[in-house]
Tab-separated table of C-alpha atoms in Angstrom:
chain	number	residue	atom	x	y	z
A	1	VAL	CA	-7.016	19.782	-8.097
A	2	ARG	CA	-5.209	16.357	-7.301
A	3	ILE	CA	-6.294	13.963	-4.933
A	4	ASP	CA	-3.196	11.472	-4.010
A	5	VAL	CA	-3.914	8.626	-1.538
A	6	TYR	CA	-1.201	7.020	0.109
A	7	PHE	CA	-1.790	3.906	1.787
A	8	THR	CA	1.077	3.701	4.216
A	9	PRO	CA	2.647	7.086	5.877
A	10	GLY	CA	5.915	5.436	4.407
A	11	GLU	CA	5.389	5.855	1.134
A	12	LEU	CA	5.892	9.700	1.325
A	13	ALA	CA	8.428	12.189	3.045
A	14	ALA	CA	7.163	15.242	5.121
A	15	SER	CA	8.961	17.476	2.347
A	16	GLU	CA	6.123	16.269	-0.108
A	17	LEU	CA	3.410	17.591	1.769
A	18	SER	CA	4.344	21.426	1.982
A	19	SER	CA	1.662	22.637	-0.562
A	20	ARG	CA	-0.920	19.917	0.043
A	21	ILE	CA	-3.622	19.641	2.871
A	22	ALA	CA	-2.821	16.540	4.336
A	23	VAL	CA	-5.967	14.143	5.558
A	24	VAL	CA	-4.975	11.658	8.157
A	25	ILE	CA	-6.993	8.506	8.596
A	26	ASP	CA	-6.741	5.669	11.071
A	27	VAL	CA	-10.196	4.543	11.057
A	28	LEU	CA	-9.537	1.668	13.854
A	29	ARG	CA	-9.138	3.644	15.882
A	30	ALA	CA	-6.975	6.737	16.741
A	31	THR	CA	-8.709	9.300	14.212
A	32	SER	CA	-12.002	7.935	15.409
A	33	THR	CA	-11.593	8.269	19.062
A	34	ILE	CA	-10.110	12.016	18.215
A	35	VAL	CA	-13.212	12.574	16.419
A	36	GLU	CA	-15.315	11.597	19.284
A	37	ALA	CA	-13.228	13.525	21.817
A	38	LEU	CA	-13.470	16.727	20.370
A	39	ALA	CA	-17.057	16.546	19.348
A	40	ASN	CA	-17.586	15.915	23.124
A	41	GLY	CA	-16.018	18.838	24.057
A	42	ALA	CA	-12.436	18.294	24.805
A	43	ARG	CA	-9.831	21.279	24.238
A	44	ALA	CA	-7.417	20.008	22.894
A	45	ILE	CA	-5.338	16.549	22.008
A	46	TYR	CA	-1.429	16.201	21.886
A	47	PRO	CA	-0.700	13.308	20.192
A	48	THR	CA	2.864	11.724	20.943
A	49	GLN	CA	4.598	9.121	18.922
A	50	THR	CA	5.358	6.924	22.106
A	51	ALA	CA	3.870	6.616	25.685
A	52	ASP	CA	7.008	7.781	27.454
A	53	ASP	CA	6.503	11.010	25.126
A	54	ALA	CA	3.032	11.288	26.363
A	55	VAL	CA	3.784	10.974	30.106
A	56	GLN	CA	6.583	13.530	29.709
A	57	LEU	CA	4.548	15.872	28.035
A	58	ALA	CA	1.664	15.222	30.697
A	59	GLN	CA	4.001	16.387	33.502
A	60	VAL	CA	5.095	19.351	31.493
A	61	LEU	CA	1.891	20.656	30.800
A	62	GLY	CA	1.088	19.755	34.401
A	63	ARG	CA	-2.448	20.870	34.617
A	64	GLU	CA	-5.045	19.248	36.441
A	65	ASP	CA	-7.196	18.951	33.186
A	66	VAL	CA	-5.080	16.987	31.622
A	67	LEU	CA	-6.134	13.130	30.692
A	68	LEU	CA	-3.448	10.620	29.647
A	69	CYS	CA	-4.685	8.612	27.121
A	70	GLY	CA	-3.299	5.786	24.876
A	71	GLU	CA	-2.911	1.709	23.785
A	72	ARG	CA	-0.533	-0.543	23.106
A	73	ARG	CA	-1.780	-3.975	21.516
A	74	GLY	CA	-5.099	-2.255	21.408
A	75	LEU	CA	-5.520	-2.111	25.356
A	76	LYS	CA	-5.078	1.021	27.533
A	77	ILE	CA	-1.670	1.523	28.758
A	78	PRO	CA	-1.174	0.884	32.569
A	79	GLY	CA	-1.342	3.792	34.630
A	80	PHE	CA	-2.983	5.715	32.030
A	81	ASP	CA	-6.464	7.553	32.343
A	82	LEU	CA	-8.122	6.267	29.044
A	83	GLY	CA	-7.227	3.999	26.281
A	84	ASN	CA	-8.077	4.581	22.516
A	85	SER	CA	-11.417	3.192	22.608
A	86	PRO	CA	-14.453	6.039	21.132
A	87	LEU	CA	-16.831	4.575	23.372
A	88	GLU	CA	-14.544	5.982	26.536
A	89	PHE	CA	-14.446	9.438	25.495
A	90	THR	CA	-17.833	10.276	26.735
A	91	ALA	CA	-18.815	14.513	27.256
A	92	ASP	CA	-18.600	13.589	30.950
A	93	ARG	CA	-14.962	12.356	31.135
A	94	VAL	CA	-13.516	14.748	28.300
A	95	ALA	CA	-15.555	18.173	28.118
A	96	GLY	CA	-13.105	20.963	28.962
A	97	LYS	CA	-10.006	18.643	29.086
A	98	VAL	CA	-6.851	18.490	27.324
A	99	LEU	CA	-5.686	14.715	26.142
A	100	VAL	CA	-2.383	13.509	25.762
A	101	MET	CA	-2.539	10.501	23.253
A	102	ALA	CA	-0.177	7.896	22.120
A	103	THR	CA	-1.352	5.308	19.872
A	104	THR	CA	0.694	2.723	17.607
A	105	ASN	CA	-0.267	3.921	14.364
A	106	GLY	CA	-2.159	7.133	14.180
A	107	THR	CA	0.030	9.511	16.068
A	108	PRO	CA	3.243	8.396	14.031
A	109	ALA	CA	1.262	9.217	11.007
A	110	LEU	CA	0.230	12.510	12.420
A	111	SER	CA	3.849	13.214	12.831
A	112	THR	CA	4.738	12.288	9.097
A	113	CYS	CA	2.165	15.139	8.111
A	114	ALA	CA	3.284	17.763	10.703
A	115	GLY	CA	4.938	19.564	7.378
A	116	ALA	CA	1.812	19.831	5.408
A	117	LYS	CA	0.429	23.072	4.366
A	118	GLN	CA	-2.828	22.074	6.647
A	119	VAL	CA	-3.284	19.065	8.217
A	120	VAL	CA	-7.207	17.749	8.993
A	121	ILE	CA	-7.954	14.516	10.970
A	122	ALA	CA	-10.609	12.242	9.088
A	123	SER	CA	-12.798	8.935	9.951
A	124	LEU	CA	-15.903	7.529	9.070
A	125	CYS	CA	-17.576	9.559	11.811
A	126	ASN	CA	-16.657	12.916	10.384
A	127	LEU	CA	-16.590	12.178	6.549
A	128	ASP	CA	-18.909	14.592	5.222
A	129	ALA	CA	-17.580	17.187	7.508
A	130	VAL	CA	-13.999	16.699	6.069
A	131	VAL	CA	-15.397	16.604	2.439
A	132	ALA	CA	-17.320	19.909	2.692
A	133	GLU	CA	-14.088	21.464	4.340
A	134	LEU	CA	-12.038	20.032	1.541
A	135	ALA	CA	-14.096	20.772	-1.563
A	136	GLY	CA	-14.180	24.353	-0.242
A	137	ALA	CA	-10.944	25.009	-0.214
A	138	GLY	CA	-9.851	23.925	-3.381
A	139	GLU	CA	-6.243	22.659	-2.857
A	140	ASP	CA	-4.548	19.518	-3.584
A	141	VAL	CA	-5.273	16.594	-1.062
A	142	ALA	CA	-2.825	14.145	0.147
A	143	VAL	CA	-5.163	11.502	1.864
A	144	VAL	CA	-2.585	9.786	4.466
A	145	CYS	CA	-3.701	6.254	6.032
A	146	ALA	CA	-2.182	5.412	9.151
A	147	GLY	CA	-2.022	1.573	8.213
A	148	ARG	CA	-1.124	-0.779	10.494
A	149	GLU	CA	2.507	-1.424	11.841
A	150	ARG	CA	3.963	0.463	8.666
A	151	ARG	CA	1.525	-2.003	6.669
A	152	PHE	CA	-1.946	-1.771	4.438
A	153	ALA	CA	-4.800	-1.715	6.419
A	154	LEU	CA	-8.128	-2.163	4.618
A	155	GLU	CA	-10.320	-0.161	6.677
A	156	ASP	CA	-8.101	3.281	6.374
A	157	ALA	CA	-8.079	2.359	2.427
A	158	LEU	CA	-12.014	2.179	2.375
A	159	CYS	CA	-12.299	5.484	4.081
A	160	ALA	CA	-10.045	7.006	1.882
A	161	GLY	CA	-11.878	5.929	-1.065
A	162	MET	CA	-15.418	6.958	0.163
A	163	LEU	CA	-13.658	10.565	0.937
A	164	ALA	CA	-12.024	10.596	-2.771
A	165	ARG	CA	-15.317	9.566	-4.055
A	166	ARG	CA	-17.498	12.354	-2.356
A	167	LEU	CA	-14.839	14.550	-2.875
A	168	ARG	CA	-14.612	14.170	-6.618
A	169	GLU	CA	-18.663	14.444	-6.562
A	170	ARG	CA	-18.266	17.695	-5.382
A	171	LEU	CA	-15.523	19.153	-7.360
A	172	GLN	CA	-16.433	21.551	-10.420
A	173	ARG	CA	-13.915	19.501	-12.459
A	174	ALA	CA	-12.473	15.953	-12.392
A	175	PRO	CA	-9.520	15.763	-10.041
A	176	ARG	CA	-6.132	14.122	-11.143
A	177	THR	CA	-5.250	10.954	-8.762
A	178	ASN	CA	-2.828	8.612	-8.324
A	179	ASP	CA	-2.786	4.699	-8.559
A	180	ALA	CA	-3.796	4.126	-4.799
A	181	ALA	CA	-6.638	6.749	-4.953
A	182	ALA	CA	-8.038	4.780	-7.925
A	183	VAL	CA	-7.896	1.404	-6.175
A	184	ALA	CA	-9.291	3.011	-2.984
A	185	MET	CA	-12.247	4.129	-4.864
A	186	THR	CA	-12.578	1.008	-6.654
A	187	LEU	CA	-12.740	-0.745	-3.205
A	188	ALA	CA	-15.412	2.298	-1.724
A	189	ARG	CA	-17.652	1.554	-4.511
A	190	ARG	CA	-17.360	-2.102	-3.643
A	191	ALA	CA	-17.752	-1.950	0.156
A	192	SER	CA	-19.322	0.885	1.262
A	193	ARG	CA	-22.639	-0.503	1.273
A	194	ARG	CA	-21.323	-2.945	3.907
A	195	LEU	CA	-19.059	-0.919	5.558
A	196	GLU	CA	-19.517	-2.617	9.009
A	197	GLY	CA	-18.874	-6.100	7.811
A	198	TRP	CA	-15.728	-5.141	5.863
A	199	LEU	CA	-14.462	-3.395	8.842
A	200	GLN	CA	-15.174	-6.356	11.084
A	201	ARG	CA	-13.038	-8.807	8.551
A	202	SER	CA	-9.987	-6.528	8.260
A	203	ALA	CA	-7.127	-7.831	10.182
A	204	ALA	CA	-7.632	-4.524	12.738
A	205	GLY	CA	-11.118	-5.570	13.035
A	206	ARG	CA	-10.726	-9.360	14.022
A	207	GLN	CA	-7.768	-8.249	16.747
A	208	LEU	CA	-10.269	-5.789	18.238
A	209	ARG	CA	-12.915	-8.619	18.445
A	210	GLU	CA	-10.457	-11.187	20.238
A	211	ILE	CA	-9.487	-8.578	22.757
A	212	GLY	CA	-13.414	-7.859	23.383
A	213	LEU	CA	-13.781	-4.525	21.676
A	214	GLY	CA	-15.837	-5.594	18.768
A	215	ASP	CA	-18.075	-2.567	19.823
A	216	ASP	CA	-15.338	-0.301	18.894
A	217	VAL	CA	-15.585	-1.631	15.063
A	218	THR	CA	-19.314	-1.049	15.196
A	219	TYR	CA	-18.935	2.348	16.525
A	220	CYS	CA	-15.939	3.325	14.193
A	221	ALA	CA	-18.038	1.977	11.171
A	222	THR	CA	-20.758	4.551	11.660
A	223	VAL	CA	-20.460	7.668	9.213
A	224	ASP	CA	-21.240	10.979	9.378
A	225	ARG	CA	-21.957	10.798	13.493
A	226	HIS	CA	-20.365	14.399	13.961
A	227	ALA	CA	-19.892	17.136	11.681
A	228	VAL	CA	-16.307	18.107	12.970
A	229	VAL	CA	-12.965	18.891	11.297
A	230	PRO	CA	-10.459	18.327	13.610
A	231	ARG	CA	-7.008	20.142	12.841
A	232	LEU	CA	-3.311	19.653	13.490
A	233	ARG	CA	-1.752	22.765	14.478
A	234	GLU	CA	1.390	23.290	16.488
A	235	ARG	CA	1.279	20.063	17.663
A	236	GLN	CA	-1.987	20.297	19.180
A	237	ILE	CA	-5.579	19.272	17.432
A	238	THR	CA	-8.531	21.392	17.950
A	239	LEU	CA	-11.702	22.308	16.129
B	1	VAL	CA	-2.055	-21.759	3.609
B	2	ARG	CA	-2.160	-18.168	3.922
B	3	ILE	CA	-1.800	-15.915	0.979
B	4	ASP	CA	-0.411	-12.622	2.168
B	5	VAL	CA	-0.224	-9.421	-0.208
B	6	TYR	CA	2.346	-6.463	0.382
B	7	PHE	CA	1.875	-3.511	-1.961
B	8	THR	CA	5.111	-2.199	-1.443
B	9	PRO	CA	8.267	-3.797	-0.592
B	10	GLY	CA	8.887	-1.724	2.216
B	11	GLU	CA	5.775	-3.535	4.298
B	12	LEU	CA	7.891	-6.417	4.970
B	13	ALA	CA	11.496	-7.167	6.279
B	14	ALA	CA	13.339	-9.924	4.584
B	15	SER	CA	13.413	-11.898	7.887
B	16	GLU	CA	9.533	-12.315	7.546
B	17	LEU	CA	10.138	-14.484	4.559
B	18	SER	CA	12.084	-17.303	5.703
B	19	SER	CA	9.142	-19.976	6.053
B	20	ARG	CA	7.173	-18.630	2.782
B	21	ILE	CA	7.546	-18.645	-0.700
B	22	ALA	CA	7.693	-15.257	-1.995
B	23	VAL	CA	6.229	-14.214	-5.696
B	24	VAL	CA	7.717	-10.994	-6.960
B	25	ILE	CA	5.520	-8.850	-9.427
B	26	ASP	CA	6.873	-5.725	-11.563
B	27	VAL	CA	4.222	-5.878	-14.263
B	28	LEU	CA	5.418	-2.766	-15.890
B	29	ARG	CA	8.158	-3.773	-16.514
B	30	ALA	CA	10.727	-5.818	-15.036
B	31	THR	CA	9.217	-9.033	-14.117
B	32	SER	CA	7.529	-9.124	-17.479
B	33	THR	CA	10.896	-8.659	-18.859
B	34	ILE	CA	12.769	-11.561	-17.050
B	35	VAL	CA	9.696	-13.889	-17.994
B	36	GLU	CA	10.069	-12.777	-21.727
B	37	ALA	CA	13.945	-12.780	-21.864
B	38	LEU	CA	14.006	-16.781	-20.153
B	39	ALA	CA	11.051	-17.754	-22.373
B	40	ASN	CA	13.182	-16.577	-25.061
B	41	GLY	CA	16.235	-18.767	-24.230
B	42	ALA	CA	18.209	-16.419	-22.135
B	43	ARG	CA	20.537	-18.735	-19.362
B	44	ALA	CA	20.038	-16.678	-16.599
B	45	ILE	CA	19.544	-13.517	-15.347
B	46	TYR	CA	21.756	-11.610	-12.345
B	47	PRO	CA	19.705	-8.999	-11.084
B	48	THR	CA	21.283	-5.651	-9.432
B	49	GLN	CA	20.025	-2.902	-7.075
B	50	THR	CA	21.933	-0.334	-9.161
B	51	ALA	CA	23.516	0.506	-13.163
B	52	ASP	CA	27.092	0.784	-11.444
B	53	ASP	CA	26.520	-2.906	-9.945
B	54	ALA	CA	25.208	-4.191	-13.016
B	55	VAL	CA	28.513	-2.991	-14.718
B	56	GLN	CA	30.840	-4.311	-12.112
B	57	LEU	CA	29.356	-7.539	-11.989
B	58	ALA	CA	29.396	-7.966	-15.899
B	59	GLN	CA	33.053	-7.134	-15.522
B	60	VAL	CA	33.255	-9.737	-13.361
B	61	LEU	CA	31.522	-12.027	-15.098
B	62	GLY	CA	33.955	-11.114	-18.125
B	63	ARG	CA	32.100	-13.543	-20.792
B	64	GLU	CA	31.254	-12.556	-24.393
B	65	ASP	CA	27.704	-13.971	-23.802
B	66	VAL	CA	27.035	-11.464	-21.019
B	67	LEU	CA	24.338	-8.502	-21.949
B	68	LEU	CA	23.975	-5.461	-19.928
B	69	CYS	CA	20.402	-4.661	-19.237
B	70	GLY	CA	18.554	-1.830	-17.398
B	71	GLU	CA	16.532	1.127	-17.519
B	72	ARG	CA	16.599	4.310	-15.388
B	73	ARG	CA	13.227	6.625	-15.954
B	74	GLY	CA	11.990	3.946	-18.263
B	75	LEU	CA	14.656	4.451	-20.765
B	76	LYS	CA	17.692	2.338	-21.483
B	77	ILE	CA	20.944	3.380	-19.499
B	78	PRO	CA	23.653	4.635	-22.102
B	79	GLY	CA	26.096	2.206	-23.215
B	80	PHE	CA	24.024	-0.682	-21.850
B	81	ASP	CA	23.029	-3.460	-24.602
B	82	LEU	CA	19.197	-3.400	-23.857
B	83	GLY	CA	16.709	-1.596	-21.600
B	84	ASN	CA	13.756	-2.986	-19.830
B	85	SER	CA	11.511	-3.610	-22.826
B	86	PRO	CA	10.128	-6.864	-22.872
B	87	LEU	CA	9.887	-6.476	-26.640
B	88	GLU	CA	13.676	-6.042	-26.784
B	89	PHE	CA	14.276	-9.442	-25.747
B	90	THR	CA	13.403	-11.394	-28.611
B	91	ALA	CA	15.458	-15.128	-29.111
B	92	ASP	CA	17.693	-13.744	-31.411
B	93	ARG	CA	18.910	-11.641	-29.011
B	94	VAL	CA	18.938	-13.334	-25.784
B	95	ALA	CA	19.051	-16.858	-26.366
B	96	GLY	CA	22.083	-18.849	-24.722
B	97	LYS	CA	22.975	-15.336	-23.172
B	98	VAL	CA	23.448	-14.463	-19.585
B	99	LEU	CA	21.768	-10.831	-18.448
B	100	VAL	CA	22.925	-8.539	-16.066
B	101	MET	CA	19.914	-6.278	-15.007
B	102	ALA	CA	19.326	-3.074	-12.953
B	103	THR	CA	15.804	-1.748	-12.830
B	104	THR	CA	14.356	1.054	-10.703
B	105	ASN	CA	11.446	-1.016	-8.492
B	106	GLY	CA	12.155	-4.709	-9.996
B	107	THR	CA	15.346	-5.490	-8.724
B	108	PRO	CA	15.262	-4.010	-5.327
B	109	ALA	CA	12.193	-5.932	-4.451
B	110	LEU	CA	13.850	-8.895	-5.683
B	111	SER	CA	16.681	-8.337	-3.120
B	112	THR	CA	14.081	-7.647	-0.532
B	113	CYS	CA	12.716	-11.223	-1.143
B	114	ALA	CA	16.189	-12.881	-1.182
B	115	GLY	CA	15.644	-14.302	2.355
B	116	ALA	CA	12.298	-16.304	1.383
B	117	LYS	CA	12.209	-19.936	1.557
B	118	GLN	CA	11.936	-19.814	-2.601
B	119	VAL	CA	11.745	-16.696	-4.933
B	120	VAL	CA	9.342	-16.991	-7.570
B	121	ILE	CA	8.689	-14.152	-10.501
B	122	ALA	CA	5.544	-13.712	-11.462
B	123	SER	CA	4.134	-11.339	-14.263
B	124	LEU	CA	0.464	-11.368	-16.032
B	125	CYS	CA	2.306	-13.271	-18.929
B	126	ASN	CA	3.172	-16.015	-16.753
B	127	LEU	CA	0.421	-16.054	-14.268
B	128	ASP	CA	-1.434	-19.424	-14.702
B	129	ALA	CA	2.074	-21.281	-14.757
B	130	VAL	CA	3.126	-19.349	-11.237
B	131	VAL	CA	-0.220	-20.387	-9.930
B	132	ALA	CA	-0.087	-23.931	-10.856
B	133	GLU	CA	3.574	-24.128	-9.146
B	134	LEU	CA	2.139	-22.815	-5.723
B	135	ALA	CA	-0.834	-24.664	-5.454
B	136	GLY	CA	1.351	-27.819	-6.147
B	137	ALA	CA	3.720	-26.584	-3.497
B	138	GLY	CA	1.025	-26.094	-1.046
B	139	GLU	CA	2.981	-23.750	1.125
B	140	ASP	CA	2.469	-19.880	2.468
B	141	VAL	CA	2.811	-17.352	-0.122
B	142	ALA	CA	3.822	-13.953	0.207
B	143	VAL	CA	3.283	-11.985	-2.846
B	144	VAL	CA	5.420	-8.804	-3.078
B	145	CYS	CA	4.715	-6.058	-5.219
B	146	ALA	CA	7.275	-3.938	-6.865
B	147	GLY	CA	5.398	-0.874	-6.415
B	148	ARG	CA	6.651	2.314	-8.059
B	149	GLU	CA	9.242	4.373	-6.445
B	150	ARG	CA	8.428	2.940	-2.822
B	151	ARG	CA	4.861	3.773	-3.478
B	152	PHE	CA	1.783	1.357	-4.207
B	153	ALA	CA	1.255	0.623	-8.290
B	154	LEU	CA	-1.879	-0.272	-9.674
B	155	GLU	CA	-0.783	-2.968	-11.985
B	156	ASP	CA	1.117	-4.973	-9.621
B	157	ALA	CA	-1.778	-4.957	-7.503
B	158	LEU	CA	-4.154	-5.900	-10.061
B	159	CYS	CA	-1.694	-8.812	-10.674
B	160	ALA	CA	-1.522	-10.088	-7.152
B	161	GLY	CA	-5.027	-9.863	-6.976
B	162	MET	CA	-5.466	-12.143	-10.158
B	163	LEU	CA	-3.148	-14.483	-8.691
B	164	ALA	CA	-4.655	-14.699	-5.321
B	165	ARG	CA	-7.665	-15.181	-6.749
B	166	ARG	CA	-6.420	-17.963	-9.023
B	167	LEU	CA	-4.753	-19.760	-6.523
B	168	ARG	CA	-7.513	-19.442	-4.103
B	169	GLU	CA	-9.556	-21.423	-6.579
B	170	ARG	CA	-7.089	-24.277	-6.787
B	171	LEU	CA	-6.777	-24.903	-3.407
B	172	GLN	CA	-8.552	-27.302	-1.197
B	173	ARG	CA	-9.144	-25.177	1.590
B	174	ALA	CA	-9.853	-21.435	1.693
B	175	PRO	CA	-6.447	-19.449	2.389
B	176	ARG	CA	-6.491	-17.155	4.862
B	177	THR	CA	-5.323	-13.899	3.642
B	178	ASN	CA	-4.185	-10.566	5.023
B	179	ASP	CA	-6.034	-7.036	4.325
B	180	ALA	CA	-3.838	-6.132	0.873
B	181	ALA	CA	-4.706	-9.833	-0.374
B	182	ALA	CA	-8.565	-9.069	0.050
B	183	VAL	CA	-8.455	-5.671	-1.483
B	184	ALA	CA	-6.120	-6.890	-4.323
B	185	MET	CA	-8.918	-9.702	-5.270
B	186	THR	CA	-11.582	-7.374	-5.042
B	187	LEU	CA	-9.729	-4.953	-7.442
B	188	ALA	CA	-8.939	-8.050	-9.814
B	189	ARG	CA	-12.584	-8.636	-9.725
B	190	ARG	CA	-13.488	-5.712	-11.105
B	191	ALA	CA	-10.845	-4.931	-13.378
B	192	SER	CA	-9.621	-8.316	-14.878
B	193	ARG	CA	-11.927	-8.147	-17.607
B	194	ARG	CA	-10.372	-4.611	-19.060
B	195	LEU	CA	-7.231	-5.119	-17.823
B	196	GLU	CA	-4.965	-3.262	-20.701
B	197	GLY	CA	-7.182	-0.428	-19.965
B	198	TRP	CA	-6.653	-0.251	-16.244
B	199	LEU	CA	-2.807	-0.633	-17.094
B	200	GLN	CA	-2.935	2.024	-19.526
B	201	ARG	CA	-4.114	4.558	-17.070
B	202	SER	CA	-1.820	3.357	-14.223
B	203	ALA	CA	1.117	6.031	-13.546
B	204	ALA	CA	3.482	3.577	-15.053
B	205	GLY	CA	1.436	3.272	-17.901
B	206	ARG	CA	0.984	7.015	-18.422
B	207	GLN	CA	4.705	7.375	-18.096
B	208	LEU	CA	5.537	4.642	-20.473
B	209	ARG	CA	2.896	6.339	-23.128
B	210	GLU	CA	4.690	9.618	-22.652
B	211	ILE	CA	7.987	8.132	-23.518
B	212	GLY	CA	6.850	6.074	-26.632
B	213	LEU	CA	6.481	3.033	-24.826
B	214	GLY	CA	2.713	2.308	-24.684
B	215	ASP	CA	3.356	-0.895	-26.916
B	216	ASP	CA	5.455	-2.283	-23.967
B	217	VAL	CA	1.968	-1.583	-21.804
B	218	THR	CA	-0.216	-3.792	-24.512
B	219	TYR	CA	2.657	-6.433	-24.335
B	220	CYS	CA	2.639	-6.655	-20.170
B	221	ALA	CA	-0.992	-6.839	-20.080
B	222	THR	CA	-1.193	-9.966	-21.904
B	223	VAL	CA	-2.137	-12.892	-19.814
B	224	ASP	CA	-0.552	-16.506	-19.578
B	225	ARG	CA	1.801	-15.580	-22.686
B	226	HIS	CA	4.590	-17.808	-21.710
B	227	ALA	CA	4.184	-21.240	-19.164
B	228	VAL	CA	7.615	-20.502	-17.282
B	229	VAL	CA	8.414	-20.327	-13.678
B	230	PRO	CA	11.279	-18.230	-13.338
B	231	ARG	CA	13.353	-18.613	-9.883
B	232	LEU	CA	15.746	-16.552	-7.843
B	233	ARG	CA	18.451	-18.868	-6.450
B	234	GLU	CA	21.988	-17.478	-5.111
B	235	ARG	CA	21.579	-14.393	-7.050
B	236	GLN	CA	20.628	-15.701	-10.583
B	237	ILE	CA	17.259	-15.856	-11.843
B	238	THR	CA	16.808	-19.454	-13.875
B	239	LEU	CA	13.558	-21.620	-15.088
């Protein structure tokens, strides 16, 4: 089994994923929010590349139970029902609903991974559930960090490293890893005990604090809050 | 002062460098070889994107003292004078010569940086000389890792982290850093004592060993062999 990590979606082509399980990570905040929404009873989430795509898709779906969700520069898109803060996606708001979601970094990463054998959504909030699933599957894994505006993001690399370390512990044989996986695991070894501090100091964490969303960082830094494994299949994410 | 690290050239646009000193790193092996060649008396090095470009430029230069250098898949390009192994660039071969050099990852990274205020070439072999230069300049620094086929490369990240740590120690005030710089410094703290082992285990290190060039890895892992600071100016690299 191989565990490869990619710090930005730009480092791989969709065609390179056809024989692997892709694990998409956007800790601050898209995949944390997706996990939260589905754990709280949302029926399905449609990720879109842009806000316009989200509006159009919501019109096509046309149902009363559709919620428009998404952020630009961290804040809710005007006219949308919800932003991208996991704290907004409570059971009373999302249970039974279909969500259409546009986010800056998370949804582009998901579309890069659409050609993978399977696509799994991971965050710190559902780490162990994803690791258990991957350990059971016994397939090669590509961990794809959403990053931040096509650049390296600390929090995604840290989550990828924690995932790789935990998965390695559960496998019978030592997996082969790429350079990025080795470095992510080194980072995770050093940082996983003071996880929230590292997330607060990351560029995304600092930006969220500046716009008054520091609580989101704390929330997204909580490990194993939910035992769910969201999957992307035919454009929708479900459990 | 800011110290930002970019793990792949794809993470930044040339226009983002106009007010910063760009430091280009390709430890295995382009920038190590450039340092070696200039330290051994080469007059100038012209980096090119492709082997064809190198051949054309050598014809334009047309002088007897021009050497064609470059690799594809790690090995010397057929018909070229030298490959990309620092061990080939001895004083008796390169002193007084002009080198035209095509490499897979190093030269594309250099061309990304061509719009920077200044472009400096760094490797483990000339680390302290570069750090001293940057500390004296007191300008914002963008450390651009060449990476490996547009992907993260461990050895470049490690060198970037060592550079950032040493530079931080020499500055009066703590520099601001981006996420990648923070992670590179964490890696450097952990790995810099067993540098050669880390380089041998990197993807590039393993590939070089497989084609019989393991000695190159040892050579490129030697810190502060040469006190030179190569610079790219108007398409050529000189001291």
